[in-house]
Amino acid sequence: MSNQTISITDSIYKYLCENSLREDENLFSLRAHTYRMEQRNMQISPEQGQFMQLLVKLMGAKKTIEVGVFTGYSSLSVALALPADGKIIACDISTRYTDIAEKFWTDANVRDKIDLRIGPAIDTLQKLIDLGLSNSFDFTFIDADKINYDNYYELCLKLSRPGGLIAIDNVLWSGDVADERINDIDTESIRSLNKKLHSDSRVDISIVPIGDGLTLALKK
Ligand code: SAM
Ligand code: CA
C-alpha cells in the first residue's frame, strides 16, 4: 500500500480491463480496424474512452467539441454517452482518417450527433467564437497536434461554459515531459501547457494518469 498512484504493470492493466471494460461492439470493431493501421497508437485506450463516457454522463453534457478525431474512437465513445439531442463538433484536417470514423459513426447510429468540420482546428474554433458561441460548451476533448495545444486550450476555454470541462490528452507524453534532457517541440509544448495550467486560476485541474495522461480542467 502506498499513498502514491501505483505503476500499472501488464498484469494489473489486464486485471483492470477484465474487471471494468464494457466496450460497445462498435467501439471494439473500430479498435480492431484501427489496430491494422501504422498510426494505431494515436487512438485513445478503451478504458480512457469509457472514463470519458462517465464524465460526459456525470455532467449531463450535451454540447461538446473534439479537437483531433483520427478514426473516431474518442468521438464515438462520447457520442454513445450523449443523450439523443447531444452534439459533438468534431475537428480534424484529414479526411483519410475521418472517412473511417464516419463509417463507424454511421454503423453505431450516432452519425447525426457528430458535426465533422474538416480544416485546421484553430480556424474551426475561432469561427465558433465569431458566431457568438463562447461560454456555451459543456465538454471538450483536445487531442490534435501538440504544437497547438496552448492555442486549443485558450480557444476551448473561451468556448466552455462556467462549469464546463476541458480534457487534454497525452499530457504525460510517455513520461518524456518529466525528462529534462528531452526538448523536442512536441514535448516542450505539452510541458509548457502543463506548467501554465498548474497556476491557471481560471480552472480547477487534475492530471489523471490514465492512458498517456489526461488533464481535466474545469472552468470556474
Ligand atoms: N482522438 C483520436 C482517437 O481517439 O482516435 C486520436 C486523435 S490523433 C492523436 C490526432 C488527430 O489530429 C489526427 O487525426 C490529425 O489528422 C489531427 N490533426 C493534426 N493537426 C490538426 C490540425 N491542425 N487541425 C485539426 N486536426 C489536426
Ligand atoms: Ca491522444
PDB file of C-alpha atoms in Angstrom, residues 79-191:
ATOM      1  CA  ALA A  79     -21.381  10.211 -28.894  1.00  0.00           C
ATOM      2  CA  LEU A  80     -22.604   6.934 -27.377  1.00  0.00           C
ATOM      3  CA  ALA A  81     -22.686   8.595 -23.936  1.00  0.00           C
ATOM      4  CA  LEU A  82     -24.543  11.721 -25.067  1.00  0.00           C
ATOM      5  CA  PRO A  83     -28.334  11.992 -24.897  1.00  0.00           C
ATOM      6  CA  ALA A  84     -30.310  11.892 -28.177  1.00  0.00           C
ATOM      7  CA  ASP A  85     -30.105  15.688 -28.538  1.00  0.00           C
ATOM      8  CA  GLY A  86     -26.383  15.840 -27.680  1.00  0.00           C
ATOM      9  CA  LYS A  87     -23.859  17.015 -30.284  1.00  0.00           C
ATOM     10  CA  ILE A  88     -20.127  16.917 -30.969  1.00  0.00           C
ATOM     11  CA  ILE A  89     -18.363  19.450 -33.162  1.00  0.00           C
ATOM     12  CA  ALA A  90     -15.517  17.238 -34.348  1.00  0.00           C
ATOM     13  CA  CYS A  91     -12.409  18.913 -35.817  1.00  0.00           C
ATOM     14  CA  ASP A  92      -9.730  17.292 -37.966  1.00  0.00           C
ATOM     15  CA  ILE A  93      -7.683  18.092 -41.077  1.00  0.00           C
ATOM     16  CA  SER A  94      -7.582  14.591 -42.543  1.00  0.00           C
ATOM     17  CA  THR A  95     -10.467  13.075 -44.499  1.00  0.00           C
ATOM     18  CA  ARG A  96      -8.313   9.968 -44.985  1.00  0.00           C
ATOM     19  CA  TYR A  97      -8.791   9.257 -41.267  1.00  0.00           C
ATOM     20  CA  THR A  98     -12.257  10.722 -40.785  1.00  0.00           C
ATOM     21  CA  ASP A  99     -13.720   8.721 -43.710  1.00  0.00           C
ATOM     22  CA  ILE A 100     -13.112   5.691 -41.492  1.00  0.00           C
ATOM     23  CA  ALA A 101     -14.611   7.499 -38.489  1.00  0.00           C
ATOM     24  CA  GLU A 102     -17.754   8.382 -40.433  1.00  0.00           C
ATOM     25  CA  LYS A 103     -18.334   4.744 -41.400  1.00  0.00           C
ATOM     26  CA  PHE A 104     -18.155   3.586 -37.786  1.00  0.00           C
ATOM     27  CA  TRP A 105     -20.302   6.502 -36.505  1.00  0.00           C
ATOM     28  CA  THR A 106     -22.930   5.501 -39.075  1.00  0.00           C
ATOM     29  CA  ASP A 107     -22.781   1.812 -38.104  1.00  0.00           C
ATOM     30  CA  ALA A 108     -23.288   2.826 -34.452  1.00  0.00           C
ATOM     31  CA  ASN A 109     -26.274   5.066 -35.335  1.00  0.00           C
ATOM     32  CA  VAL A 110     -24.673   8.224 -33.946  1.00  0.00           C
ATOM     33  CA  ARG A 111     -23.724   9.923 -37.226  1.00  0.00           C
ATOM     34  CA  ASP A 112     -26.341  12.662 -36.694  1.00  0.00           C
ATOM     35  CA  LYS A 113     -24.831  13.611 -33.331  1.00  0.00           C
ATOM     36  CA  ILE A 114     -21.470  14.468 -34.910  1.00  0.00           C
ATOM     37  CA  ASP A 115     -20.827  17.641 -36.888  1.00  0.00           C
ATOM     38  CA  LEU A 116     -17.498  16.958 -38.638  1.00  0.00           C
ATOM     39  CA  ARG A 117     -15.513  20.076 -39.552  1.00  0.00           C
ATOM     40  CA  ILE A 118     -12.534  19.464 -41.821  1.00  0.00           C
ATOM     41  CA  GLY A 119      -9.828  22.141 -41.643  1.00  0.00           C
ATOM     42  CA  PRO A 120      -7.253  23.489 -39.191  1.00  0.00           C
ATOM     43  CA  ALA A 121      -8.905  23.245 -35.773  1.00  0.00           C
ATOM     44  CA  ILE A 122      -7.745  26.749 -34.791  1.00  0.00           C
ATOM     45  CA  ASP A 123      -9.890  28.165 -37.628  1.00  0.00           C
ATOM     46  CA  THR A 124     -12.886  25.988 -36.756  1.00  0.00           C
ATOM     47  CA  LEU A 125     -12.758  27.005 -33.076  1.00  0.00           C
ATOM     48  CA  GLN A 126     -12.266  30.694 -33.904  1.00  0.00           C
ATOM     49  CA  LYS A 127     -15.316  30.540 -36.207  1.00  0.00           C
ATOM     50  CA  LEU A 128     -17.422  29.196 -33.324  1.00  0.00           C
ATOM     51  CA  ILE A 129     -16.277  32.145 -31.188  1.00  0.00           C
ATOM     52  CA  ASP A 130     -17.044  34.572 -34.033  1.00  0.00           C
ATOM     53  CA  LEU A 131     -20.545  33.063 -34.266  1.00  0.00           C
ATOM     54  CA  GLY A 132     -21.139  34.037 -30.612  1.00  0.00           C
ATOM     55  CA  LEU A 133     -20.846  30.513 -29.148  1.00  0.00           C
ATOM     56  CA  SER A 134     -18.422  31.454 -26.332  1.00  0.00           C
ATOM     57  CA  ASN A 135     -19.329  30.257 -22.814  1.00  0.00           C
ATOM     58  CA  SER A 136     -21.669  27.567 -24.125  1.00  0.00           C
ATOM     59  CA  PHE A 137     -19.911  24.174 -24.387  1.00  0.00           C
ATOM     60  CA  ASP A 138     -20.139  21.527 -21.664  1.00  0.00           C
ATOM     61  CA  PHE A 139     -17.265  19.226 -22.580  1.00  0.00           C
ATOM     62  CA  THR A 140     -14.200  19.419 -24.834  1.00  0.00           C
ATOM     63  CA  PHE A 141     -11.555  16.838 -25.679  1.00  0.00           C
ATOM     64  CA  ILE A 142      -8.217  18.132 -27.018  1.00  0.00           C
ATOM     65  CA  ASP A 143      -6.115  15.521 -28.842  1.00  0.00           C
ATOM     66  CA  ALA A 144      -4.703  17.010 -32.077  1.00  0.00           C
ATOM     67  CA  ASP A 145      -1.220  18.360 -32.980  1.00  0.00           C
ATOM     68  CA  LYS A 146       0.686  19.001 -29.762  1.00  0.00           C
ATOM     69  CA  ILE A 147       2.385  22.168 -31.005  1.00  0.00           C
ATOM     70  CA  ASN A 148      -1.000  23.924 -30.954  1.00  0.00           C
ATOM     71  CA  TYR A 149      -2.109  22.621 -27.551  1.00  0.00           C
ATOM     72  CA  ASP A 150      -1.928  26.032 -25.873  1.00  0.00           C
ATOM     73  CA  ASN A 151      -3.939  27.624 -28.725  1.00  0.00           C
ATOM     74  CA  TYR A 152      -6.559  24.882 -28.459  1.00  0.00           C
ATOM     75  CA  TYR A 153      -6.730  25.282 -24.700  1.00  0.00           C
ATOM     76  CA  GLU A 154      -7.258  29.059 -24.875  1.00  0.00           C
ATOM     77  CA  LEU A 155      -9.904  28.812 -27.610  1.00  0.00           C
ATOM     78  CA  CYS A 156     -11.721  25.957 -25.859  1.00  0.00           C
ATOM     79  CA  LEU A 157     -11.627  27.816 -22.548  1.00  0.00           C
ATOM     80  CA  LYS A 158     -13.433  30.711 -24.224  1.00  0.00           C
ATOM     81  CA  LEU A 159     -15.983  28.324 -25.735  1.00  0.00           C
ATOM     82  CA  SER A 160     -16.599  26.443 -22.443  1.00  0.00           C
ATOM     83  CA  ARG A 161     -19.403  27.481 -20.144  1.00  0.00           C
ATOM     84  CA  PRO A 162     -18.559  28.121 -16.476  1.00  0.00           C
ATOM     85  CA  GLY A 163     -18.546  24.580 -15.040  1.00  0.00           C
ATOM     86  CA  GLY A 164     -17.572  23.196 -18.460  1.00  0.00           C
ATOM     87  CA  LEU A 165     -14.825  20.580 -18.609  1.00  0.00           C
ATOM     88  CA  ILE A 166     -11.776  20.515 -20.908  1.00  0.00           C
ATOM     89  CA  ALA A 167      -9.962  17.176 -21.162  1.00  0.00           C
ATOM     90  CA  ILE A 168      -6.447  17.361 -22.615  1.00  0.00           C
ATOM     91  CA  ASP A 169      -4.800  14.152 -23.832  1.00  0.00           C
ATOM     92  CA  ASN A 170      -1.178  12.908 -23.744  1.00  0.00           C
ATOM     93  CA  VAL A 171      -0.093  15.312 -21.013  1.00  0.00           C
ATOM     94  CA  LEU A 172       2.464  12.794 -19.673  1.00  0.00           C
ATOM     95  CA  TRP A 173       3.773  12.111 -23.219  1.00  0.00           C
ATOM     96  CA  SER A 174       5.139   8.619 -22.401  1.00  0.00           C
ATOM     97  CA  GLY A 175       6.982  10.198 -19.465  1.00  0.00           C
ATOM     98  CA  ASP A 176       9.084  12.469 -21.712  1.00  0.00           C
ATOM     99  CA  VAL A 177       7.742  15.647 -20.047  1.00  0.00           C
ATOM    100  CA  ALA A 178       9.441  14.520 -16.827  1.00  0.00           C
ATOM    101  CA  ASP A 179      12.829  14.006 -18.517  1.00  0.00           C
ATOM    102  CA  GLU A 180      14.556  17.378 -18.806  1.00  0.00           C
ATOM    103  CA  ARG A 181      17.009  16.031 -21.418  1.00  0.00           C
ATOM    104  CA  ILE A 182      14.117  15.735 -23.893  1.00  0.00           C
ATOM    105  CA  ASN A 183      13.415  19.077 -25.551  1.00  0.00           C
ATOM    106  CA  ASP A 184      11.745  18.424 -28.897  1.00  0.00           C
ATOM    107  CA  ILE A 185       8.946  20.760 -29.915  1.00  0.00           C
ATOM    108  CA  ASP A 186       6.041  18.454 -29.004  1.00  0.00           C
ATOM    109  CA  THR A 187       7.455  17.658 -25.565  1.00  0.00           C
ATOM    110  CA  GLU A 188       8.133  21.350 -24.916  1.00  0.00           C
ATOM    111  CA  SER A 189       4.606  22.340 -25.984  1.00  0.00           C
ATOM    112  CA  ILE A 190       2.963  19.845 -23.633  1.00  0.00           C
ATOM    113  CA  ARG A 191       5.406  20.627 -20.822  1.00  0.00           C
TER     114      ARG A 191
END
